[in-house]
Coordinates of C-alpha atoms in Angstrom, one line a residue:
X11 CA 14.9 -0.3 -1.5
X12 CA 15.8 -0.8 -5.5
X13 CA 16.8 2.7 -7.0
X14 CA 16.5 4.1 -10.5
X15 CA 18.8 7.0 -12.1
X16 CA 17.2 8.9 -14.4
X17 CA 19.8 10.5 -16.4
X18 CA 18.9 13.4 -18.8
X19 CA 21.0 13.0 -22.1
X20 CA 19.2 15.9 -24.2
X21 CA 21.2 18.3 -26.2
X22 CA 21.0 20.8 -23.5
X23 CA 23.4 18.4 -21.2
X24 CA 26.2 19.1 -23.8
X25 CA 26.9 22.7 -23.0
X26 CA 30.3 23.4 -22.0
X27 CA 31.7 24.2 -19.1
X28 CA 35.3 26.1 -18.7
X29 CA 37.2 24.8 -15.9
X30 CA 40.0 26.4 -14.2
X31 CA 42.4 23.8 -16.1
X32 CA 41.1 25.2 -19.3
X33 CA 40.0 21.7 -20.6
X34 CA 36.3 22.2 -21.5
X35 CA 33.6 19.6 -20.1
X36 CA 29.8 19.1 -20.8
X37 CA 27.6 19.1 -17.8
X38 CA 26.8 15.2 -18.9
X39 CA 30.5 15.5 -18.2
X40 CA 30.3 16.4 -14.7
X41 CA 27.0 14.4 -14.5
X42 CA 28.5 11.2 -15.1
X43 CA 31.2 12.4 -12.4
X44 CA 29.2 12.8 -9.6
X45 CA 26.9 9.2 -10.7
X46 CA 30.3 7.7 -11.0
X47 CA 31.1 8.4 -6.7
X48 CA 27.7 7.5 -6.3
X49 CA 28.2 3.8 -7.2
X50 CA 31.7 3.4 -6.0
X51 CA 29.9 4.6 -2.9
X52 CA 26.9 2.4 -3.2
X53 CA 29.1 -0.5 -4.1
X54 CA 31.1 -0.6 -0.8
X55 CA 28.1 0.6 1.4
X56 CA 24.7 -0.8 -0.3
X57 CA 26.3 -3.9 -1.9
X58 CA 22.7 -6.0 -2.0
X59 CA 20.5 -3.2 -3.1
X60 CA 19.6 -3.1 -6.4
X61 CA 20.2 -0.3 -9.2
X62 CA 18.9 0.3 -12.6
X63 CA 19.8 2.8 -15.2
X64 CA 17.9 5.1 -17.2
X65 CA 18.4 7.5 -20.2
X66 CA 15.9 9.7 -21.7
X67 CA 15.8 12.9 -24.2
X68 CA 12.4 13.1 -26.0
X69 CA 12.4 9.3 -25.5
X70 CA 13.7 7.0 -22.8
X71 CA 15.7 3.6 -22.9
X72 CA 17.0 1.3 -20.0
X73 CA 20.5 0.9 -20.5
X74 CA 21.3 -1.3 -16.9
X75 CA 18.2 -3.2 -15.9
X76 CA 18.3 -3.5 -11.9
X77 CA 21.7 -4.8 -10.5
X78 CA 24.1 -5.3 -7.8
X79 CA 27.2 -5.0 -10.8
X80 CA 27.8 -1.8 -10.2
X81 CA 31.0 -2.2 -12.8
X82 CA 28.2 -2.4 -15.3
X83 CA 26.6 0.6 -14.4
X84 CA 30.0 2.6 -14.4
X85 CA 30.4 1.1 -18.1
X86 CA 27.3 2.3 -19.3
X87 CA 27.5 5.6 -18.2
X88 CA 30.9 5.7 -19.8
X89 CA 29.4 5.2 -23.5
X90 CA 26.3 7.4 -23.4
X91 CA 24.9 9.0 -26.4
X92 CA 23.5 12.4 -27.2
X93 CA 20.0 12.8 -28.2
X94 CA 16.8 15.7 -28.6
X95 CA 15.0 17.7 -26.6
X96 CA 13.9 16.9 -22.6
X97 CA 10.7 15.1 -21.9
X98 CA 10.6 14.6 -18.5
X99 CA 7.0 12.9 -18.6
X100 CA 7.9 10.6 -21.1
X101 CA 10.8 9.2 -18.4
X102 CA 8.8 9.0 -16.2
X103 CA 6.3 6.6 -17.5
X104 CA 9.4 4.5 -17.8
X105 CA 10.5 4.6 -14.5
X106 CA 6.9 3.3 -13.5
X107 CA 6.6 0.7 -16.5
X108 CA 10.5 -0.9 -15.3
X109 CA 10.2 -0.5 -11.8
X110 CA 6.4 -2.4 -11.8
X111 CA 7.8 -4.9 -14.1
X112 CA 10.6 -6.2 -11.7
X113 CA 8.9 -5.2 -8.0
X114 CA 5.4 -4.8 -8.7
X115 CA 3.3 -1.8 -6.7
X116 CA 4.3 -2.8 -2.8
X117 CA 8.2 -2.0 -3.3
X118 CA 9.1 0.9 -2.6
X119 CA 11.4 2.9 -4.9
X120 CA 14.3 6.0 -5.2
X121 CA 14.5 7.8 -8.0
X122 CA 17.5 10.1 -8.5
X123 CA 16.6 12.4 -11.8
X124 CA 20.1 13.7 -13.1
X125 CA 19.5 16.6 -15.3
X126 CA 20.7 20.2 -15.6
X127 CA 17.6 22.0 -15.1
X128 CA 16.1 22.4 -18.6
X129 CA 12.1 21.3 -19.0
X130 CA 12.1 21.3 -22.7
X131 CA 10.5 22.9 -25.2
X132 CA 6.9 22.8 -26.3
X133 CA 4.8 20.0 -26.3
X134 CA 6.7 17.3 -23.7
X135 CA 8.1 20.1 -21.4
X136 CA 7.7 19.6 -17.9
X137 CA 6.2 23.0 -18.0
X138 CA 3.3 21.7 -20.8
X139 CA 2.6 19.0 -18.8
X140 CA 2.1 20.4 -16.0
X141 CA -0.1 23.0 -17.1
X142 CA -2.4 20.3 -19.0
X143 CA -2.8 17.7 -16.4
X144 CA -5.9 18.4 -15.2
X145 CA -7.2 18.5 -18.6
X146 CA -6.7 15.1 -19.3
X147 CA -8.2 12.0 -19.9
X148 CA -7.6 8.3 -17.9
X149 CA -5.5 6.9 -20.8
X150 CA -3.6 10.3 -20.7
X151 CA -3.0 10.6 -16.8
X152 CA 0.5 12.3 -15.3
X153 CA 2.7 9.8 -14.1
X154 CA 2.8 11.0 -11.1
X155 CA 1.9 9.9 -8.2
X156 CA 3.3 6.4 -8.4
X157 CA 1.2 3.5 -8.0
X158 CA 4.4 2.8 -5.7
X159 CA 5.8 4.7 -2.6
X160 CA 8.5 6.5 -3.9
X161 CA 11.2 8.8 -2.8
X162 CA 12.1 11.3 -5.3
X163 CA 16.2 13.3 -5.3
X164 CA 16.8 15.6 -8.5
X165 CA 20.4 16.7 -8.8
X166 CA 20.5 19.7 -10.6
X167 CA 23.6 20.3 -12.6
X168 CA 23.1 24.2 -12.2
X169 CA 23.3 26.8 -9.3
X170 CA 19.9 27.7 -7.6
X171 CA 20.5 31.1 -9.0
X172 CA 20.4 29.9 -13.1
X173 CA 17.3 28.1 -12.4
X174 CA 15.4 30.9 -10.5
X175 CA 16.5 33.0 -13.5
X176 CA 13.4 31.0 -15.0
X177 CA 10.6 29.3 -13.4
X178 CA 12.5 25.6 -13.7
X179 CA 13.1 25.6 -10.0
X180 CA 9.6 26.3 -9.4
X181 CA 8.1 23.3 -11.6
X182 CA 11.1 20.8 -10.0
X183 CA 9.4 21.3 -6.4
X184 CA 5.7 20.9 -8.4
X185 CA 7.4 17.8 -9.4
X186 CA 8.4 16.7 -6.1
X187 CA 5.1 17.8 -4.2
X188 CA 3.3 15.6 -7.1
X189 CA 5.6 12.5 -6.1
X190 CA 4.6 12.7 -2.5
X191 CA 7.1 14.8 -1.4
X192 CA 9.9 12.6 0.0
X193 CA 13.0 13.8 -1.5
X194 CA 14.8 17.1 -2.2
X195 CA 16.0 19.1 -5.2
X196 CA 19.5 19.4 -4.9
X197 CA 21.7 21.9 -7.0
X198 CA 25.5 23.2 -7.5
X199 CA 26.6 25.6 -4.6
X200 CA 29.0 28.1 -6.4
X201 CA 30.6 27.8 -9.5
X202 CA 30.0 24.7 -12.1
X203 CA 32.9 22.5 -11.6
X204 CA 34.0 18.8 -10.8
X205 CA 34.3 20.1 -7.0
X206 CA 30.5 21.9 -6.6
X207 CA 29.1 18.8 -8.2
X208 CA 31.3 16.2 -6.0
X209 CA 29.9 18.0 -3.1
X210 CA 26.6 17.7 -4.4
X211 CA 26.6 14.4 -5.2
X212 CA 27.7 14.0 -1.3
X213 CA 25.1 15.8 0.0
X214 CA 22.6 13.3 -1.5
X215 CA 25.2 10.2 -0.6
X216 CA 24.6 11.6 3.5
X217 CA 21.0 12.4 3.2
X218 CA 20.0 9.4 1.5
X219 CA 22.9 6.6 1.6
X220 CA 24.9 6.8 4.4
X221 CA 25.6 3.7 5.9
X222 CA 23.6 2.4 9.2
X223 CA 25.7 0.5 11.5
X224 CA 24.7 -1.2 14.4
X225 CA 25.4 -4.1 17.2
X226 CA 23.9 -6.7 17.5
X227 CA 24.1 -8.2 21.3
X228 CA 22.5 -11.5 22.1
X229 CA 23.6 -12.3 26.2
X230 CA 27.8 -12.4 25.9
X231 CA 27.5 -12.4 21.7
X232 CA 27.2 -9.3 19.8
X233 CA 28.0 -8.8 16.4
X234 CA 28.5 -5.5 14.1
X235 CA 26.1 -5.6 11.7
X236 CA 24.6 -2.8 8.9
X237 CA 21.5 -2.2 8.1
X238 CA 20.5 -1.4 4.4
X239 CA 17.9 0.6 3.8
X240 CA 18.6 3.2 6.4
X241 CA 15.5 2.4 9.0
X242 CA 13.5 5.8 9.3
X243 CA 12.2 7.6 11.8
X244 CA 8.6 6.6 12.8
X245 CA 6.0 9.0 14.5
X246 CA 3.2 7.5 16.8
X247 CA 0.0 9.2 15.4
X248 CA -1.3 8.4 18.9
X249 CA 0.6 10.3 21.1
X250 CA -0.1 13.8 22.1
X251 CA 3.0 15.3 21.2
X252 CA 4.3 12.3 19.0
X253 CA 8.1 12.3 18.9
X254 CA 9.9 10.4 15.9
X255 CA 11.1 7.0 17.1
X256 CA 14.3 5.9 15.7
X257 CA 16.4 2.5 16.1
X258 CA 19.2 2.2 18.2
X259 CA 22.4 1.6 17.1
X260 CA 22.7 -1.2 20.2
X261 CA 20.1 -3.7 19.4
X262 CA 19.1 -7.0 21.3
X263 CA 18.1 -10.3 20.4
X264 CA 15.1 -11.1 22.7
X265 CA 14.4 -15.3 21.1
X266 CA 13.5 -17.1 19.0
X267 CA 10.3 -19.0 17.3
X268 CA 9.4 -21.1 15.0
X269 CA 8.2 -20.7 11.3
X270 CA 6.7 -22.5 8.9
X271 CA 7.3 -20.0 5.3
X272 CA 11.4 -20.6 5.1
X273 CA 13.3 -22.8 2.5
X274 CA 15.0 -25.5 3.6
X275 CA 18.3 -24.4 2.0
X276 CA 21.8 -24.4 3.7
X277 CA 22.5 -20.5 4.4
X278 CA 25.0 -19.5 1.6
X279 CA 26.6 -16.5 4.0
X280 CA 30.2 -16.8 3.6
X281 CA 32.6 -15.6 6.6
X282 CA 35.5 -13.5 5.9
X283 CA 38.6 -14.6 7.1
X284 CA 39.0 -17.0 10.3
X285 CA 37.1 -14.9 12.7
X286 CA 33.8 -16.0 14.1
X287 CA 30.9 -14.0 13.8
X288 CA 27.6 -14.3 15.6
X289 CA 25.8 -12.7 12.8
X290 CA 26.4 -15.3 10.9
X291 CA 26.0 -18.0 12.9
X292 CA 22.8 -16.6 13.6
X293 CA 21.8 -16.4 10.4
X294 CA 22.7 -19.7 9.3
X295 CA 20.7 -21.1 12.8
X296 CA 17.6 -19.6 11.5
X297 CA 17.7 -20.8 8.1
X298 CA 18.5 -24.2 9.2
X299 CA 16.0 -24.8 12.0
X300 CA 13.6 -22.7 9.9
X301 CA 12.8 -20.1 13.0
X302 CA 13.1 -16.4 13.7
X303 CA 14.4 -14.4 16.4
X304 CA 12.8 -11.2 18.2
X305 CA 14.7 -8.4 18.2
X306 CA 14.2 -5.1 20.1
X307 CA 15.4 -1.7 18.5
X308 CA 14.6 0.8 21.6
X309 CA 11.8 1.2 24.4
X310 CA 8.8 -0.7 23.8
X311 CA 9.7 -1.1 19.7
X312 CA 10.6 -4.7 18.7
X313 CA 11.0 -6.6 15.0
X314 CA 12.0 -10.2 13.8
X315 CA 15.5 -11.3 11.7
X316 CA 14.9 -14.0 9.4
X317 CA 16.4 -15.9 6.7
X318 CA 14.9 -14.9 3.1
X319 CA 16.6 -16.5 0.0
X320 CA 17.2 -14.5 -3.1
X321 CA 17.7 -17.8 -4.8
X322 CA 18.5 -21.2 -4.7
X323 CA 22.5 -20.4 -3.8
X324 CA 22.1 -17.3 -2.0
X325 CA 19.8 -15.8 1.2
X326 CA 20.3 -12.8 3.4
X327 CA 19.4 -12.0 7.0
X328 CA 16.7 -9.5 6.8
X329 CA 14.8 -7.9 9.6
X330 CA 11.1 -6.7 9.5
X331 CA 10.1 -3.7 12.1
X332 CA 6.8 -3.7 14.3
X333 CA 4.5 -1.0 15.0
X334 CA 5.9 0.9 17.9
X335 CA 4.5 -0.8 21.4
X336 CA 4.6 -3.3 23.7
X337 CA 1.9 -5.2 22.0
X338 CA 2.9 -5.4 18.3
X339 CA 1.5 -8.6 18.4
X340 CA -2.5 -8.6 20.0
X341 CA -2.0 -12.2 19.5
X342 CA 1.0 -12.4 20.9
X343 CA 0.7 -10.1 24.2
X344 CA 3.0 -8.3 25.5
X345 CA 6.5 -9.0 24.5
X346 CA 8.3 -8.1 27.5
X347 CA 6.4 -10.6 29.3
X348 CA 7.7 -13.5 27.2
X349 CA 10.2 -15.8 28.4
X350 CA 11.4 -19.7 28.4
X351 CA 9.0 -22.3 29.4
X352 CA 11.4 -23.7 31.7
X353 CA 10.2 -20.9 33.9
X354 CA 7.0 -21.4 34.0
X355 CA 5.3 -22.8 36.9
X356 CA 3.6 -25.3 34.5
X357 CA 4.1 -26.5 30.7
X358 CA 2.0 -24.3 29.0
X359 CA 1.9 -26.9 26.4
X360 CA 1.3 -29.4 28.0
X361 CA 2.9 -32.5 28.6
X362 CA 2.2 -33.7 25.2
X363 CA 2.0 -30.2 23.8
X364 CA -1.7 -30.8 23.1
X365 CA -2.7 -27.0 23.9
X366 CA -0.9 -23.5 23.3
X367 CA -0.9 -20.0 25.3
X368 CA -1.5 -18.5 21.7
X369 CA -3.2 -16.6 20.6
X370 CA -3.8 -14.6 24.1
X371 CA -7.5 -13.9 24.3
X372 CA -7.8 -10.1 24.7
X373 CA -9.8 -9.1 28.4
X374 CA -12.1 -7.0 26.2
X375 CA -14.6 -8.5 23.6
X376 CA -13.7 -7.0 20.2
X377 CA -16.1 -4.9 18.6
X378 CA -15.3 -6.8 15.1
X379 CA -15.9 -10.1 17.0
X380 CA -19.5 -8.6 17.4
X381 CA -22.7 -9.5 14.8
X382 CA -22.6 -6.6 12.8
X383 CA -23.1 -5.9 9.3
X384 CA -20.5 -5.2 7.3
X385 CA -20.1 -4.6 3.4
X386 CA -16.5 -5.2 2.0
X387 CA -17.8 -6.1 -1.5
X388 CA -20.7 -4.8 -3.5
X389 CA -21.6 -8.9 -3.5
X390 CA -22.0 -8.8 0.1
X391 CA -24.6 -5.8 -0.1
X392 CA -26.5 -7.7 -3.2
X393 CA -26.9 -11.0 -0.7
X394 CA -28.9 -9.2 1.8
X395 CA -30.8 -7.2 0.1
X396 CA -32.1 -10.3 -1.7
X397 CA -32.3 -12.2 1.4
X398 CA -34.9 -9.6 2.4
X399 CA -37.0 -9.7 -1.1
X400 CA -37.0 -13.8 -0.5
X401 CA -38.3 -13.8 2.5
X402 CA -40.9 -10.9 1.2
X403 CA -42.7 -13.1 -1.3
X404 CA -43.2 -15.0 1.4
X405 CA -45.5 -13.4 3.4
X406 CA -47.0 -13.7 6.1
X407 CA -45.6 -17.0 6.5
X408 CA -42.4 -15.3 6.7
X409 CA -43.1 -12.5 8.9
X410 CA -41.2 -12.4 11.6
X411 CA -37.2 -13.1 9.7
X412 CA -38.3 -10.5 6.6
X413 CA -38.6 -8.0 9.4
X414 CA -35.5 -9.5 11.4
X415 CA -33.9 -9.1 7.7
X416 CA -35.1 -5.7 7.3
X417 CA -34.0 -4.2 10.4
X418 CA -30.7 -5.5 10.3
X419 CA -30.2 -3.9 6.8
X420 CA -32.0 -0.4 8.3
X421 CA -29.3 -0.2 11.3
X422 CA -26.4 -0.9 9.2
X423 CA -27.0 1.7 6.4
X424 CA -28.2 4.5 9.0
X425 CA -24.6 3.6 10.8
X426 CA -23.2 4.6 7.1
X427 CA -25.4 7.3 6.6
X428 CA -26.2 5.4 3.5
X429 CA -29.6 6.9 3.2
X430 CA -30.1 6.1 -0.7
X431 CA -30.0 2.8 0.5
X432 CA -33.1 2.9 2.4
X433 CA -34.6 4.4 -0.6
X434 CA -33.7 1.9 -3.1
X435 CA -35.1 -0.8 -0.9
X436 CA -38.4 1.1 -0.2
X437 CA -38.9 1.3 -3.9
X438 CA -37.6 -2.4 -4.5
X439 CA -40.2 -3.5 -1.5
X440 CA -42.9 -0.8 -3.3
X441 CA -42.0 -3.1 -7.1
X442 CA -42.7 -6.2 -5.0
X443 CA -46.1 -5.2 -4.1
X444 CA -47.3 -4.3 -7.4
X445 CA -46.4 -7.8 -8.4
X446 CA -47.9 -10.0 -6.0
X447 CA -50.1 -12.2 -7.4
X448 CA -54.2 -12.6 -7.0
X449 CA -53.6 -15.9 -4.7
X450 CA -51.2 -13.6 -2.2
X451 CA -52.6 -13.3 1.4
X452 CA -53.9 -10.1 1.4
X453 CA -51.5 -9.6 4.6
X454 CA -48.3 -9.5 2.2
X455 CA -50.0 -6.3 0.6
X456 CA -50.0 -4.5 3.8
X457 CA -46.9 -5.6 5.3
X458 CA -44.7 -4.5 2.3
X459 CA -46.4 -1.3 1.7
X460 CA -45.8 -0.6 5.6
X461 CA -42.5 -1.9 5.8
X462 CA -41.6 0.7 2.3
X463 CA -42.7 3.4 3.9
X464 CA -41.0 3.0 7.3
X465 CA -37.6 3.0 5.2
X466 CA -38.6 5.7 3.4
X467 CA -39.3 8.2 6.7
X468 CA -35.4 6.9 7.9
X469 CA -34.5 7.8 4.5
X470 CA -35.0 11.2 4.9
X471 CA -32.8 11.5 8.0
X472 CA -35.4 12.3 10.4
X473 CA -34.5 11.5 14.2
X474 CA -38.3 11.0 14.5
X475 CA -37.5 8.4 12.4
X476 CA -34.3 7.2 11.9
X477 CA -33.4 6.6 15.5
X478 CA -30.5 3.8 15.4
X479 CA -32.0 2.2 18.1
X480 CA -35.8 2.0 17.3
X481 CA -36.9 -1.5 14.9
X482 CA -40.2 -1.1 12.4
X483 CA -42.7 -3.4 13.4
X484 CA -44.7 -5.8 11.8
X485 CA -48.4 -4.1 10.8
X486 CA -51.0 -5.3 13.0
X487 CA -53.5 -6.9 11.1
X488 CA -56.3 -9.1 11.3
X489 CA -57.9 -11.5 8.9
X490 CA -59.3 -14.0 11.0
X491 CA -63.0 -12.9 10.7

């Protein structure tokens, strides 16, 4: 999960602040402190995740595009610069213009915002900003939300009780709650110093960053092996009284499978020193035979590892979480009941591996496998209402499929409650009456008046008349005499 620091470099980040050792520091001096055990941190803990840095005043300016140099990071933050006043909207369009540039909208991002508390003044202020956005146009829109999931920290370089003097603390959490609310507002616990602002800074390091190590056992191999971004909790919106699910620390390989979306690349993981590790031989196994290997994280939860390269010279071992269950899979079945084909009482290949067990067919009929009408796409909708007007300048000869038509368009929009569209169709079918020509059957005239003002009566909602279940009937008529 790539992370941006916002750091705040406006005029009000140069105010001093008197240390017991009577040498006087800004809070950008502390600031840069506490980013500073950040990254060492980060560097020995999150060494592949990537970081970019950010400066903004009244403007904003990437000074670090996203990297895993985190000597670079260290050196920039060494040689900033002082600028205006704090415009916190302004950054934030930048954090969404960089971030979308590099990952796109399906990455999701951390954002730690590194300011003292200060919203600015006037026009820009967070306070102004927030107080106009619902007066604004679509070219003008907040930042905020993200058209990315985002997780939001703002380290505060100021005690909780300087920023309820004023109502900053109170626009910070507005701020948050706008960003989806993942995240937390931290701030200096007693007085401003080098200390209260290293303890801070490690209060975001264990809520955010701490390490997540794990074994990995596969029969007599195991492996140590962290896991970088921190797997989350996961709550079962099924259950009754769902219960956060969270991976264990022991995990097992269950086997392995074949894929067909991996390069054909040696592995580039290196080993340290002379002692054998199955994590990397695993690794290197998968890239190689281009497979992937099940892997379950607790009771009834499973993923995959796999090989992913970053480039041509180097690829990581990554490892994509199911959904919760024993079928992740529907294809698949259940997982537990998977095992080697050695076992089974017959191939269930075959002997020349001319048929497969997969996918399982499901003992129940889908109700998507089923012939009903659905409308993904406005096309879709345009299709069969033509089909309909087709067949309805082509009466009587086409009797029996415009009414086939017809109804099939009546029980899908009454399933949507899409009443107007019963309307519209009445009216279309109404249009199409006025224009038939003087050579028409005079059977077309009926039908389509009768047909317009059965849609009509469902139209209205009626259960005399919109029953799902009842189908409008061709008009009985008779010409033959």
């Amino acid at each position: 999960m790539p992370t941006v620091v916002l750091m705040d470099v406006s005029l009000s980040m140069t105010r001093p602040v008197s240390l017991d050792s009577n040498e006087e520091f800004q809070r950008k001096n502390l600031a840069v402190h506490g980013l500073n055990m950040l990254f060492e941190h980060m560097a020995s803990n999150y060494r592949l995740e990537f970081t970019a840095l950010m400066a903004f005043s009244s403007l904003w300016e990437l000074l670090v595009p996203f990297t895993r140099d985190y000597n670079a990071l260290q050196e920039a933050l060494s040689s900033l610069e002082d600028y205006d006043k704090t415009c916190i909207e302004s950054a934030l369009h930048g954090v969404s213009n960089v971030f979308q540039q590099e990952w796109g909208s399906t990455c999701a991002c951390q954002v730690i915002l590194v300011t003292d508390g200060s919203l600015g003044i006037g026009k820009g202020s967070l306070r102004h900003s927030l107080q106009t956005m619902k007066q604004r146009g679509e070219d003008k829109k907040f930042p905020l939300p993200f058209p990315f999931s985002t997780k939001m920290y703002i380290m505060c370089v100021a005690s909780a009780e300087e920023l309820q003097m004023t109502d900053a603390l109170d626009n910070l959490e507005e701020l948050l709650r706008l960003s989806g609310g993942d995240g937390q507002i931290f701030t200096v616990e007693g007085p401003l110093c080098m200390k209260s602002v290293h303890a801070m800074f490690g209060r975001l390091i264990d809520y955010a960053y701490s390490p997540f190590h794990a074994v990995l056992h596969c029969g007599n191999l195991s492996s140590d092996v962290q896991v970088f971004p921190r797997p989350e909790p996961v709550v079962v919106d099924e259950e009754v009284e769902p219960m956060p699910k969270t991976v264990n620390t022991e995990v097992d390989e269950v086997g392995a499978g074949a894929t067909d979306d991996l390069d054909d690349e040696p592995s580039a993981s290196q080993v340290a020193g002379k002692s054998p590790n199955f994590c990397v031989l695993l690794h290197g196994s998968l890239k190689v035979e281009g497979m992937v290997a099940l892997v379950q994280l607790g009771p009834e939860w499973y993923g995959m590892l796999y090989s992913q390269a970053d480039s041509k010279k180097k690829s990581n071992l990554m490892m994509s979480l199911f959904e919760p269950g024993s079928e992740p899979l529907p294809w698949l079945g259940k997982i537990s009941q998977l095992g080697p084909i050695s076992e089974a009482a017959e191939n269930p290949y075959g002997e020349d591996d001319s048929k497969s067990p997969f996918p399982v067919q499901p003992q129940v009929k889908r109700s998507y496998a089923q012939n009903v009408t659905v409308w993904i796409k406005a096309s879709g909708l345009q299709t069969d209402v033509q089909k309909i007007l087709r067949n309805a300048r082509k009466l009587p000869d086409k009797t029996q499929t415009f009414y086939k038509e017809l109804n099939r368009l009546r029980k899908a929009a009454l399933a949507f409650g899409f009443w107007e569209l019963l309307k519209g169709v009445a009216d279309l079918l109404e249009r199409e009456c006025t224009m038939l020509p003087d050579s028409a059957h005079p059977d077309a005239a009926f039908q389509l008046s009768h047909a317009a003002q059965q849609l009509k009566l469902a139209s209205t909602g009626d259960s005399q008349y919109a029953a799902f279940d009842h189908n409008i009937a061709p008009m009985h008529t008779d010409f033959s005499s």
